[in-house]
GROMACS .gro file of C-alpha atoms in nm:
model
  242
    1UNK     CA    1   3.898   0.422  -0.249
    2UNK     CA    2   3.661   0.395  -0.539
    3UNK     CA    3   3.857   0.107  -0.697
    4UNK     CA    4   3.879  -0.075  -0.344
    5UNK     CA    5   3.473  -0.024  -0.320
    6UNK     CA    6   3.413  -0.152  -0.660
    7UNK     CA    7   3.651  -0.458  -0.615
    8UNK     CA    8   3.463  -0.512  -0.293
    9UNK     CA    9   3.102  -0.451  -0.388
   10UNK     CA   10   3.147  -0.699  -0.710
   11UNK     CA   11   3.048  -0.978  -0.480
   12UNK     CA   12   2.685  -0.841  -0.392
   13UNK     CA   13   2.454  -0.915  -0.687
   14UNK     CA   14   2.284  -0.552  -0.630
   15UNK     CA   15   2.596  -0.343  -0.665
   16UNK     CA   16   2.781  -0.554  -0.968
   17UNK     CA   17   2.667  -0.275  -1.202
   18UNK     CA   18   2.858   0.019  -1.203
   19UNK     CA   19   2.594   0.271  -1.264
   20UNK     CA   20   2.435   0.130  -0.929
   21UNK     CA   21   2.721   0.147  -0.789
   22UNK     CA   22   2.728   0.493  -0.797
   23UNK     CA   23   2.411   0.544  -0.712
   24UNK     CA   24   2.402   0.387  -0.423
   25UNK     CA   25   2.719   0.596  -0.293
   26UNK     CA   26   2.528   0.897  -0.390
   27UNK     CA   27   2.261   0.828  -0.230
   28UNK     CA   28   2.456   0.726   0.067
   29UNK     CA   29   2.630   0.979   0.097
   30UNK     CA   30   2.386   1.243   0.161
   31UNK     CA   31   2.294   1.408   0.473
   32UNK     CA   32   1.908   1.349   0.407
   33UNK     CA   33   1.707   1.180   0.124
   34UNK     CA   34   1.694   1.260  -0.242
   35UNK     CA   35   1.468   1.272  -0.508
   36UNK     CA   36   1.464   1.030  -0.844
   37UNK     CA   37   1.565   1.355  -1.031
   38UNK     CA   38   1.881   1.489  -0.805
   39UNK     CA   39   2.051   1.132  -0.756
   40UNK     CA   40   2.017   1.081  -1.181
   41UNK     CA   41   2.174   1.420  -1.192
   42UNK     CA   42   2.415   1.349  -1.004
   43UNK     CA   43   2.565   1.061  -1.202
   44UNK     CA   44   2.488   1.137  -1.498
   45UNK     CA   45   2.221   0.847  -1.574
   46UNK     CA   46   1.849   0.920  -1.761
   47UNK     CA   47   1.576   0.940  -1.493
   48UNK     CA   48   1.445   0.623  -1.608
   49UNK     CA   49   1.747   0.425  -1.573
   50UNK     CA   50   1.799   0.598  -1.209
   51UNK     CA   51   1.431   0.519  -1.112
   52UNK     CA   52   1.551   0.132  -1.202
   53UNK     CA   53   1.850   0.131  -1.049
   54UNK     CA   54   1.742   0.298  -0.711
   55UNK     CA   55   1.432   0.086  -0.679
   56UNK     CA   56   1.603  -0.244  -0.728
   57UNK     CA   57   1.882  -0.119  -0.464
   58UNK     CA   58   1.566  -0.091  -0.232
   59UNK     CA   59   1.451  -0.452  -0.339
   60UNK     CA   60   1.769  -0.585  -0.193
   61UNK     CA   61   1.769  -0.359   0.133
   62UNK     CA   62   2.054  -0.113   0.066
   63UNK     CA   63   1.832   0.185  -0.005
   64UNK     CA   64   1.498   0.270   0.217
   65UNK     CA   65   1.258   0.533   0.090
   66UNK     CA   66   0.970   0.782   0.212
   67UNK     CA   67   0.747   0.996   0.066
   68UNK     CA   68   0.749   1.392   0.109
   69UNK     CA   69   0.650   1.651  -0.054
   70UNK     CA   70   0.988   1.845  -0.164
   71UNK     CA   71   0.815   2.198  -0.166
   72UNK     CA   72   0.709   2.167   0.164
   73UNK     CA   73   0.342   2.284   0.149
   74UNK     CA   74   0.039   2.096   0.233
   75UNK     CA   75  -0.285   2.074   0.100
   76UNK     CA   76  -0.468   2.123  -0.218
   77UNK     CA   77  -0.256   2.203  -0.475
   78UNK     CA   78   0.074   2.140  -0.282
   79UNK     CA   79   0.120   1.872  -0.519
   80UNK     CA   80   0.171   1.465  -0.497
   81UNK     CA   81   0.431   1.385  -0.287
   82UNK     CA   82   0.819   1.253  -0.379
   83UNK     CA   83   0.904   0.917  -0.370
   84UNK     CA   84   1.273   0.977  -0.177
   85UNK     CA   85   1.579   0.727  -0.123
   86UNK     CA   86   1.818   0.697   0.201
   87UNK     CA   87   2.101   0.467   0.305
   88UNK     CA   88   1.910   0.174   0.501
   89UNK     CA   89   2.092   0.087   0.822
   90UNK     CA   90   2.209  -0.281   0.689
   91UNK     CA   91   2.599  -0.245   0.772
   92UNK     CA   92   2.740  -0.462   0.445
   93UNK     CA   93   3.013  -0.673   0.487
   94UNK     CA   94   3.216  -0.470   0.256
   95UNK     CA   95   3.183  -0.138   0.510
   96UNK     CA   96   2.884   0.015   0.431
   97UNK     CA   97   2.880   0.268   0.652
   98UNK     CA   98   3.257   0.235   0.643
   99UNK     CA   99   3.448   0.094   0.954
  100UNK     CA  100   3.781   0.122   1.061
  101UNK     CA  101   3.842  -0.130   1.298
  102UNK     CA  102   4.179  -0.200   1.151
  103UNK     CA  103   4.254   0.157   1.283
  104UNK     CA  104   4.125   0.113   1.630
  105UNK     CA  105   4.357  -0.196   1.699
  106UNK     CA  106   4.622   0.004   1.590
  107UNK     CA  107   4.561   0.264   1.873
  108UNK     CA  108   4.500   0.004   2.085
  109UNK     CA  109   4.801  -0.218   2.019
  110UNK     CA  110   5.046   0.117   2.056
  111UNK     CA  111   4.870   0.174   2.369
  112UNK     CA  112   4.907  -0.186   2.504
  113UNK     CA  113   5.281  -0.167   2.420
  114UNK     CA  114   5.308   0.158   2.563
  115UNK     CA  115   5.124   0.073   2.879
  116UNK     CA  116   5.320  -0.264   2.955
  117UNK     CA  117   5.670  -0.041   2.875
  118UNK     CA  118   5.650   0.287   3.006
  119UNK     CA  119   5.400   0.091   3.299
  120UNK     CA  120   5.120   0.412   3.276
  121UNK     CA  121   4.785   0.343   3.287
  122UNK     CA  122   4.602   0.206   3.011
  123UNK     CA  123   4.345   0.466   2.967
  124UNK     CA  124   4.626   0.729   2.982
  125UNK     CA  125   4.813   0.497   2.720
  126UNK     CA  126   4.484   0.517   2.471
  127UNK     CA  127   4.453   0.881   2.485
  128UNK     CA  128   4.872   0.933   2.405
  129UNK     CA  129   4.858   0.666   2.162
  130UNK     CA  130   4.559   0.770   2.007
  131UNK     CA  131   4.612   1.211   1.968
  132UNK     CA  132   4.962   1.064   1.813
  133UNK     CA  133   4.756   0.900   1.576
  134UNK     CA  134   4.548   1.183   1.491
  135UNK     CA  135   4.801   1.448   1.450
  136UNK     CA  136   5.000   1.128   1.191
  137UNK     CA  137   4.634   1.180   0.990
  138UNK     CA  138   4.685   1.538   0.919
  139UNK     CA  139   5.012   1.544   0.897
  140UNK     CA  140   4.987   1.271   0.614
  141UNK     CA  141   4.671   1.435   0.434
  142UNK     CA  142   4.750   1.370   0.071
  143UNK     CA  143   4.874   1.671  -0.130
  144UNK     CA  144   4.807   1.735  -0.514
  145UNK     CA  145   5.122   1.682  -0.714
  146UNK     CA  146   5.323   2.031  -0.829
  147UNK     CA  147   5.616   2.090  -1.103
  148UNK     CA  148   5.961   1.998  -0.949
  149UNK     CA  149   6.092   2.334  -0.770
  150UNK     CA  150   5.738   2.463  -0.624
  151UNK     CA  151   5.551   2.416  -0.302
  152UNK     CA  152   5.300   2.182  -0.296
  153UNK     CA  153   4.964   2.348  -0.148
  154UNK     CA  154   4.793   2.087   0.122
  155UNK     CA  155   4.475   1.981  -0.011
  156UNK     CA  156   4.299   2.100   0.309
  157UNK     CA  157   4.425   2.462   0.328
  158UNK     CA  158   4.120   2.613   0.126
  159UNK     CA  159   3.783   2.712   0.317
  160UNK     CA  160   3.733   2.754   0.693
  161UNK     CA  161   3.881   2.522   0.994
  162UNK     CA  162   3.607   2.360   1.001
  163UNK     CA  163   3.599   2.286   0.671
  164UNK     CA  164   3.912   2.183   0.623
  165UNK     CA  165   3.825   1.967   0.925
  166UNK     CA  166   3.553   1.802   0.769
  167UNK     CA  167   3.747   1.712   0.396
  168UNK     CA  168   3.995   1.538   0.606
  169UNK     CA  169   3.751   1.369   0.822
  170UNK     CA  170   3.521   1.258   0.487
  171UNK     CA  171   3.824   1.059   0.372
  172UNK     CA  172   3.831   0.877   0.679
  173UNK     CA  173   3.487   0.753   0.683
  174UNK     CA  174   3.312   0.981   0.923
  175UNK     CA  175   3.084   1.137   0.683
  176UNK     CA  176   3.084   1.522   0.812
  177UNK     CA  177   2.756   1.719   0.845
  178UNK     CA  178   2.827   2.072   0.912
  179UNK     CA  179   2.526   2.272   1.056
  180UNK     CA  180   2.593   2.597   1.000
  181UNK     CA  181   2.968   2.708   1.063
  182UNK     CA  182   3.009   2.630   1.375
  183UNK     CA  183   2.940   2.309   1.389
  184UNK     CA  184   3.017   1.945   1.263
  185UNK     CA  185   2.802   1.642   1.393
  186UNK     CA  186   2.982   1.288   1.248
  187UNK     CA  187   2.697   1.053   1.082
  188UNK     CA  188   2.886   0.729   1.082
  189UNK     CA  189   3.096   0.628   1.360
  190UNK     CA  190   3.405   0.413   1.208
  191UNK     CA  191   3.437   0.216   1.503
  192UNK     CA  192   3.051   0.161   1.587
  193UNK     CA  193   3.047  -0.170   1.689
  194UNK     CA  194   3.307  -0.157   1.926
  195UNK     CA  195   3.181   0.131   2.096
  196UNK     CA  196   2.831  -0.018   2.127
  197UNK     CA  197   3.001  -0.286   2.317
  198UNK     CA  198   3.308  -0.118   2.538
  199UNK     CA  199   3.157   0.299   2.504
  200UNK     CA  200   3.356   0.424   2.739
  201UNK     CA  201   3.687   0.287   2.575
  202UNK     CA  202   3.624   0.333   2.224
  203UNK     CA  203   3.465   0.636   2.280
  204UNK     CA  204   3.772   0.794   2.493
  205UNK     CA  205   4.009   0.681   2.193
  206UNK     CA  206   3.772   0.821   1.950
  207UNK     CA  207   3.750   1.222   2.113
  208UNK     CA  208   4.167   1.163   2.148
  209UNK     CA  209   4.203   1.052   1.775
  210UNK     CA  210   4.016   1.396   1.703
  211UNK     CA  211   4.176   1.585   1.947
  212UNK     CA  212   4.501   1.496   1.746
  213UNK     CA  213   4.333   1.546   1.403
  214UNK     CA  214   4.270   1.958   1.529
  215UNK     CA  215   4.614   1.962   1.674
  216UNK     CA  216   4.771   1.828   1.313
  217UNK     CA  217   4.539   2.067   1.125
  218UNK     CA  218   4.728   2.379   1.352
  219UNK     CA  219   4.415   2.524   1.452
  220UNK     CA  220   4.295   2.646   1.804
  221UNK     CA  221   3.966   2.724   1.666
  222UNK     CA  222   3.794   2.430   1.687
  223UNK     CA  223   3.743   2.190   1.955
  224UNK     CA  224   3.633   1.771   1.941
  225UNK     CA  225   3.378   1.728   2.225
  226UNK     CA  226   3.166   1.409   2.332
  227UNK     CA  227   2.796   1.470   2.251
  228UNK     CA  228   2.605   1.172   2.238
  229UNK     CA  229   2.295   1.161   1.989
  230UNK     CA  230   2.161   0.859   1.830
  231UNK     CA  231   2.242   0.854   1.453
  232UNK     CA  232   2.525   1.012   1.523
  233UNK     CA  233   2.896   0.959   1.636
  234UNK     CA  234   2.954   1.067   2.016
  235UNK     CA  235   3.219   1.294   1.896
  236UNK     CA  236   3.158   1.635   1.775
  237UNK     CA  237   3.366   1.913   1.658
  238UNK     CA  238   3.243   2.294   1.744
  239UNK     CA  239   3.408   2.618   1.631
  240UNK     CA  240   3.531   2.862   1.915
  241UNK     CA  241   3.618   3.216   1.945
  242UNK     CA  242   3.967   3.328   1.984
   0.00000   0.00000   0.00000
């Protein structure tokens, strides 16, 4: 994935240098916005060479920024506030947020087929051919490699369901937020433009894809739900008692 992004992102002047390359993903990657100071730690670059980087990414519209004052206090003596970077919402035509509309006609070509052949509706069609799809995306979650003779361990067994849930899900481009633990709101939606134009559709195939994802995973302790909420992808995936 990094050596795809980097192959891609060589064609946009602003991301042709590696150490704002990785900057940028950083910075993209977060939940919120950081500070100078945490996105040079992060990489590994000298604050001045961050504060360089990360201002000329805002220069060419990849990075927005807003000032706050990290400590949270107010008034005198709280300090000057931060000068903070965020992912702007330009979608770049190498993914940024990453899509996966290559995945979605996939779902919706086995669904066609399956439709037209088995003559079921199509929105039943979608939902079979889409869970199927899910539960082939944990069942194919990469594993580390072992010595010949032992038992691999699958890379998501560690932590809690959910967040094994949300390792898996990170790889695919839905960048996870958990809140708390239990609950996991999805800030990018890989299929966004197509559910802005056909919701109900896209959005059916999405909750069935994730349905299929907790099935894979073995779990009955976590359920995908639709919950609508702007930044956000209408799916959601909640913890529940057994």
């Amino acid at each position: 994935m990094q050596d795809e992004f980097a192959e891609q992102a060589s064609g946009i002047g602003a991301l042709a240098d590696p150490a704002r390359r990785s900057l940028y993903r950083y910075v993209a990657a977060q939940a919120d916005a950081v500070g100078r100071e945490q996105a040079a730690a992060a990489v590994g670059l000298p604050l001045h060479a961050a504060r360089f980087h990360l201002d000329r990414l805002v220069e060419e519209g990849l990075l927005e920024t807003e000032y706050r004052r990290l400590s949270g206090r107010t008034g005198p003596g709280a300090g000057r506030p931060s000068k903070l970077y965020r992912r702007s919402s330009r979608e770049l035509s190498i993914s940024l947020p990453e899509r996966r509309y290559d995945l979605a006609g996939e779902v919706l070509a086995a669904a066609i087929e399956r439709s037209m052949r088995d003559s079921v509706p199509i929105a039943e069609a979608v939902r079979t051919a889409a869970v199927e799809h899910g539960r082939r995306i944990a069942a194919n979650a990469a594993t580390p490699a072992v010595p010949a003779g032992t038992v691999p361990a699958p890379m998501d067994a560690g932590g809690t369901d959910l967040e094994r849930m949300a390792r898996l899900l990170a790889r695919h481009g839905y960048e996870p937020r958990l809140s708390g633990d239990r609950q996991m709101r999805l800030a990018n939606c890989p299929f966004d433009r197509l559910a802005n134009e056909h919701r109900d559709l896209v959005c059916g195939m999405n909750l069935a894809l994730l349905d299929g994802v907790v099935a894979g995973l073995g779990t009955d302790r976590l359920c995908a739900e639709l919950a609508p909420e702007p930044g956000f992808c209408c799916v959601r995936i909640r913890g529940v008692e057994r």
